[in-house]
Coordinates of C-alpha atoms and ligand atoms in Angstrom, one line a residue:
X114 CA 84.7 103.4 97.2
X115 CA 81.5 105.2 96.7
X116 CA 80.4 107.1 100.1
X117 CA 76.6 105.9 99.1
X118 CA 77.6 101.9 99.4
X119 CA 79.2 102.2 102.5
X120 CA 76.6 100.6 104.0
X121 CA 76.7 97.3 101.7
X122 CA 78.0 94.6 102.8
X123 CA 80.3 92.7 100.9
X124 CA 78.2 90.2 98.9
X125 CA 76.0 93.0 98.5
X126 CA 78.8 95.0 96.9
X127 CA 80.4 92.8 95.2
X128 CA 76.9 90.5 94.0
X129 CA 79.1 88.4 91.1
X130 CA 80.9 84.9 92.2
X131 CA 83.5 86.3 89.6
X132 CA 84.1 89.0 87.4
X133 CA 84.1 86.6 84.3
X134 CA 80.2 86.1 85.0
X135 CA 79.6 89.2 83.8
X136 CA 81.5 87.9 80.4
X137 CA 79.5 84.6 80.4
X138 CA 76.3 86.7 80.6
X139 CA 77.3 88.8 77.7
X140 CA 77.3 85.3 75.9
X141 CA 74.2 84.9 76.3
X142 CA 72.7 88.2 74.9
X143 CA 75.2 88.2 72.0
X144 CA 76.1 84.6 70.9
X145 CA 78.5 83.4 68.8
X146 CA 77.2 83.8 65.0
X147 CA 80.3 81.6 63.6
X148 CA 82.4 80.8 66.4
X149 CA 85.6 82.1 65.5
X150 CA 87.2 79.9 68.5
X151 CA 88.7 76.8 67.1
X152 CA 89.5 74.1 69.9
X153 CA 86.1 73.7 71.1
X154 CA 84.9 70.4 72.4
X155 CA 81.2 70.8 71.9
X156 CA 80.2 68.9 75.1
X157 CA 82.7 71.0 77.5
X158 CA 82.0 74.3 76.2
X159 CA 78.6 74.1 76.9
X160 CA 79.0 73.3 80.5
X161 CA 81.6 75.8 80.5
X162 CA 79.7 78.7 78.7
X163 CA 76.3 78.0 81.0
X164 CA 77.7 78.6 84.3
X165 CA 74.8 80.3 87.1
X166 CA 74.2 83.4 85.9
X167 CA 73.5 84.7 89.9
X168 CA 74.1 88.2 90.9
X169 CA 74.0 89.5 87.1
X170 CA 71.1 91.9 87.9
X171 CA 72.0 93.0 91.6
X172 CA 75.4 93.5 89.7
X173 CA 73.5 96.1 86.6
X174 CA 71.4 97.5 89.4
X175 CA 74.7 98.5 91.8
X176 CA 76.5 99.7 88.6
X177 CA 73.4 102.0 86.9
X178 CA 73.0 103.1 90.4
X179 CA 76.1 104.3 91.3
X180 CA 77.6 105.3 87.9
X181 CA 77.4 109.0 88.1
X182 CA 78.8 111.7 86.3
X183 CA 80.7 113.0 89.5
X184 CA 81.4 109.5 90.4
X185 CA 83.6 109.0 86.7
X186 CA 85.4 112.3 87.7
X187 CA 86.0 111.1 91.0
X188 CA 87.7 107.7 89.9
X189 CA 89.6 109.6 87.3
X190 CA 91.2 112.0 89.2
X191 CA 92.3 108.9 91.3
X192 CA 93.4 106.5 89.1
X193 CA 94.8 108.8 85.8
X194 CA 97.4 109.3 88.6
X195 CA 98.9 106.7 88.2
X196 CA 100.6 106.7 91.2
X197 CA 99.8 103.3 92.8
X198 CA 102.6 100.6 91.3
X199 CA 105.1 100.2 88.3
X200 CA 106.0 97.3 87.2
X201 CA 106.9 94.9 84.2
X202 CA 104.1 93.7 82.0
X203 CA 104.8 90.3 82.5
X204 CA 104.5 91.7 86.7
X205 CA 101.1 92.7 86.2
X206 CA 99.5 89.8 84.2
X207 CA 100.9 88.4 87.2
X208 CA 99.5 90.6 89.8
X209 CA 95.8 90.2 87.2
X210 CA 96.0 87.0 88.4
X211 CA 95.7 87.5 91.9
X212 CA 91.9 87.6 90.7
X213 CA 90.7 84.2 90.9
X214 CA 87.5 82.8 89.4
X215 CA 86.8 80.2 92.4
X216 CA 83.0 80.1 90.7
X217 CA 84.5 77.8 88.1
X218 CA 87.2 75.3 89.7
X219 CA 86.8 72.6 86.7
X220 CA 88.0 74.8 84.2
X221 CA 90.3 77.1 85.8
X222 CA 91.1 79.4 83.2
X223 CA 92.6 82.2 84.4
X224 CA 92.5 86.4 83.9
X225 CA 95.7 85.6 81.6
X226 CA 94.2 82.7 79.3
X227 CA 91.3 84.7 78.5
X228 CA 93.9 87.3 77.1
X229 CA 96.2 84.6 76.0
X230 CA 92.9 82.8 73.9
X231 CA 91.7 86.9 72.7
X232 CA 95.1 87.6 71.5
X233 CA 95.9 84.0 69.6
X234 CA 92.9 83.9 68.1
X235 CA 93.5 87.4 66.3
X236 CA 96.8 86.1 65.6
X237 CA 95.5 83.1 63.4
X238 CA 93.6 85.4 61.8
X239 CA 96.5 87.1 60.7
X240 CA 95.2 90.7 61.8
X241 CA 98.6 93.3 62.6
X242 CA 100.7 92.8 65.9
X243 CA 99.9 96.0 67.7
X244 CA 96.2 94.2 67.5
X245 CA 97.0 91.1 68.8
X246 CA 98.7 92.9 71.7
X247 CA 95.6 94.6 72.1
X248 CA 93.6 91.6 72.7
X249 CA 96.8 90.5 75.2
X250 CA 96.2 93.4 77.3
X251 CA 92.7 94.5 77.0
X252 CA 91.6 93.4 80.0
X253 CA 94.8 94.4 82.6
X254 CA 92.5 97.5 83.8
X255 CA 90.5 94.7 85.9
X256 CA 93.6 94.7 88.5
X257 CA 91.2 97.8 89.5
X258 CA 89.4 95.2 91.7
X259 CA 92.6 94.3 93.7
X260 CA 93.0 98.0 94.4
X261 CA 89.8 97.7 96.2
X262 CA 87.1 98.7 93.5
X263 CA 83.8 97.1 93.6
X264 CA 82.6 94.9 90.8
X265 CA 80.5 97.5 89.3
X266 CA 83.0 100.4 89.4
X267 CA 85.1 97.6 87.0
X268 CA 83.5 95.3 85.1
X269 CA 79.8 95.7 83.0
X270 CA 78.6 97.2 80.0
X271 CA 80.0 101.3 79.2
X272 CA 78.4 104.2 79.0
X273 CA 78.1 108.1 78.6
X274 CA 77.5 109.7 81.7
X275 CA 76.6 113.2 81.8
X276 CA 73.8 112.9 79.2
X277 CA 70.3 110.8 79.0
X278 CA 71.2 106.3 79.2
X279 CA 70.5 104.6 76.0
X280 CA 67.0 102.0 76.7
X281 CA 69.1 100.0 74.9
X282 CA 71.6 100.0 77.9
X283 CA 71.0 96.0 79.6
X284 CA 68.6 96.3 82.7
X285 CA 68.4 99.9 82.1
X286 CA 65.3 100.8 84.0
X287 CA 67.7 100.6 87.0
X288 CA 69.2 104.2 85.7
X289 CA 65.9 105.7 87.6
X290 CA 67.8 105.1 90.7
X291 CA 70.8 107.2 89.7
X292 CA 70.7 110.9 90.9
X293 CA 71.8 112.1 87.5
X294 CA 68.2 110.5 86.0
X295 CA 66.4 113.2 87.5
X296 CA 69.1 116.0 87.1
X297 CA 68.6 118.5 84.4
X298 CA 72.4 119.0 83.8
X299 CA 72.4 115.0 82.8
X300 CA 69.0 113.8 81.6
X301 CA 68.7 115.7 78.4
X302 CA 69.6 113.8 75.1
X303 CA 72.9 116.0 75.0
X304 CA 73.1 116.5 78.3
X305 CA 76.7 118.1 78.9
X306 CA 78.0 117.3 75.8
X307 CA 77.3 118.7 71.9
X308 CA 75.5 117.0 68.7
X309 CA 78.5 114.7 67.2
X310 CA 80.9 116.3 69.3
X311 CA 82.8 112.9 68.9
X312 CA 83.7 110.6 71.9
X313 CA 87.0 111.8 72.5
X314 CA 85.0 114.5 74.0
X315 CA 82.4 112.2 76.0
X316 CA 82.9 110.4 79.5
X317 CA 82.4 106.9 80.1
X318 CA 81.3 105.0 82.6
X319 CA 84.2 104.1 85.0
X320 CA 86.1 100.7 84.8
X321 CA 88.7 98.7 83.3
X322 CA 88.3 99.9 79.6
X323 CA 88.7 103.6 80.6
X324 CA 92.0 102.5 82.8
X325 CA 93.6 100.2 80.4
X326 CA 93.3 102.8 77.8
X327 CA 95.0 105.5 80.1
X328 CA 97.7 103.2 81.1
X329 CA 99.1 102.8 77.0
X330 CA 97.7 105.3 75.0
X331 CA 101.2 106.6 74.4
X332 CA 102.3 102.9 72.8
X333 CA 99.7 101.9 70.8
X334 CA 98.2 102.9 67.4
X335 CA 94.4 104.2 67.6
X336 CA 92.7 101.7 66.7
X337 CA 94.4 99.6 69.1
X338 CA 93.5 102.7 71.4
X339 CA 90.0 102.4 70.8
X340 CA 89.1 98.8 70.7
X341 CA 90.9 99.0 74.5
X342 CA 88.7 102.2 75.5
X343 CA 85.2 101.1 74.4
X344 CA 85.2 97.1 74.2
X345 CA 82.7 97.0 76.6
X346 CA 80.6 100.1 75.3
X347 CA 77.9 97.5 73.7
X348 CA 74.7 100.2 73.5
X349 CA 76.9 101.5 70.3
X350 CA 79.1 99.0 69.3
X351 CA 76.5 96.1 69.2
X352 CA 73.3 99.0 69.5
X353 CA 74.1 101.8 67.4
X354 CA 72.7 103.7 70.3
X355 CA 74.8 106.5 70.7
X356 CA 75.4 107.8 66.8
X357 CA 74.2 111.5 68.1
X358 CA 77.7 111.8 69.9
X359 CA 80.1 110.4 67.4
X360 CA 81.4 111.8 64.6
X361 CA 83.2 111.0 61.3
X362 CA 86.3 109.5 62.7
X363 CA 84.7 107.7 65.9
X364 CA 82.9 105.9 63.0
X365 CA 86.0 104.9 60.9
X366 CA 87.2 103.7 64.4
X367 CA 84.3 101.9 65.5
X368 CA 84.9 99.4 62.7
X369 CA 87.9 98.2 64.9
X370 CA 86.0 97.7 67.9
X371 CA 83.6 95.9 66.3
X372 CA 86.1 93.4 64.8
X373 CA 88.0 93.1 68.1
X374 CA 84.5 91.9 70.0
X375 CA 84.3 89.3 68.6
X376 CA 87.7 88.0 69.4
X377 CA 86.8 89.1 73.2
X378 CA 83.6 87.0 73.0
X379 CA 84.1 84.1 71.1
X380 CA 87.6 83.4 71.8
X381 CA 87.0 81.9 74.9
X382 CA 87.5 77.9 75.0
X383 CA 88.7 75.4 77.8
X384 CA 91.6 74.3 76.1
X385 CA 94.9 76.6 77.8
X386 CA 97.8 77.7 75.5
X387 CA 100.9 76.6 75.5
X388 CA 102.5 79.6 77.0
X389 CA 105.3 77.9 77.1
X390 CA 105.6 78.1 73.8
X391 CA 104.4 81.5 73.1
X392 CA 106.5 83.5 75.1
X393 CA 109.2 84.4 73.0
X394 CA 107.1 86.0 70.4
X395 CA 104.9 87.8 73.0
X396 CA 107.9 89.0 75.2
X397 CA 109.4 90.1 71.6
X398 CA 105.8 91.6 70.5
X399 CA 105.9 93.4 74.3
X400 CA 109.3 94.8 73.7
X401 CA 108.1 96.5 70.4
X402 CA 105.9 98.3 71.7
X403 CA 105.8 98.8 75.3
X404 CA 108.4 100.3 77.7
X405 CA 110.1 98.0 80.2
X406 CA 107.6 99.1 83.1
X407 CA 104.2 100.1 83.2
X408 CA 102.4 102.2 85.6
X409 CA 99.4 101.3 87.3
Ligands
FE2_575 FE1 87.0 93.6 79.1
FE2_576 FE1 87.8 90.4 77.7

């Protein structure tokens, strides 16, 4: 917890009913061009997909507040620990879980069916396995929130810290109230970092990509590794807003993100998988390529 919200109290903290409002908003700003989601009944995804969008904006300001170079550096040194638990995958879908979306009680969909839905729906598509056990786990860095973190220090769009904010960053006039806006080391185009010195060389913006990515980069293939690490990082993947820090291979990468959003964003549908009858191929498809235990 940041020392500088100490003073919020908890609604004020934590403005979202649920982290998945933050998802529905993105839905609005970047809707489906050709729904890739098969099962939808027209009528119930509406009501489903236009859910209040309250606390959205007292959510951006908290996070472009508080997002701040030594802030990322902070968290890292934390969590890239990974001391806190270890445990089976299958534990922490189930400890993800402990998140519950009360904002939504008709449709009660779950952290795991949004994965389930990500990861089936790049399955039809027949895309490789190792990507549609990215889209089964690209979310599991959101158990930051049971550890205590704050909405904004886990959820929202990614960004660079250390160098000037993209305008193209949503709400992004609330950056003026982050101490790096006005300090020299930061506010330059470049800030910190070099011309294309390519992102592997760039911080984010703490939260649940970062995490996710840190907890399997030793399992997965890159552009598994990077459609985990920057799903979220839309001022570039939906903006183009960042090309002066990339380079070459950030670019080949990138393509992968940009397929994989569109599985995050237009999977999403009321109608639950059979898990029943899925698990044998994902508890196979878990087996290839993680180890028995994960740390968290
Ligand atoms: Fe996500
Ligand atoms: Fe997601």
């Amino acid at each position: 917890m940041s020392k500088a919200t100490k003073t919020l109290t908890e609604k004020e903290l934590n403005p979202l009913a649920s982290l998945d409002v933050w998802e529905d908003d993105l839905l609005d700003r970047y809707p489906d061009p050709n729904a890739i989601a098969t099962a939808k009944d027209t009528e119930t995804f509406r009501v489903y997909t236009v859910p209040a969008r309250d606390g959205v904006k007292e959510f951006y300001d908290l996070n472009h507040t508080y997002q701040t170079y030594d802030f990322v550096m902070e968290k890292r040194a934390d969590y890239l620990k990974f001391d806190k638990k270890e445990m089976t995958i299958m534990e922490a879908f189930e400890f993800l879980n402990q998140l519950v979306d009360d904002s939504d009680p008709d449709i009660d969909l779950d952290q795991f069916q949004h994965l389930l839905q990500t990861s089936e729906a790049i399955r039809r598509d027949g895309h490789p396995d190792w990507m549609v056990l990215t889209g089964l786990l690209h979310d599991m860095g959101k158990v930051l929130c049971l550890f205590g973190e704050p909405q904004w220090a886990v959820v929202g769009d990614t960004f660079p810290v250390g160098c000037a904010y993209s305008d193209k960053i949503v709400y992004s006039e609330f950056f003026k109230k982050n101490p790096d806006y006005t300090d020299e080391r930061y506010n330059t185009k470049y800030g910190v970092y070099s011309p294309n010195c390519g992102l592997r060389n760039v911080h984010m913006s703490w939260g649940h990509d970062e995490y996710v990515y840190h907890m399997v980069k030793d399992y997965l293939p890159e552009p598994a590794l990077y459609m985990l690490r920057y799903h979220s990082f839309y001022a570039q993947h939906k903006e183009n807003d960042y090309n002066h820090l990339m380079d070459e291979h950030d670019h080949e990468m990138f393509k992968w993100v940009v397929l994989f959003n569109a599985y995050d964003l237009y999977s999403k549908s009321p109608v639950a998988p059979n898990w029943e009858e899925l698990k044998e191929y994902y508890g196979d498809l878990l087996a290839k390529y993680l180890p028995a235990t994960i740390k968290l």
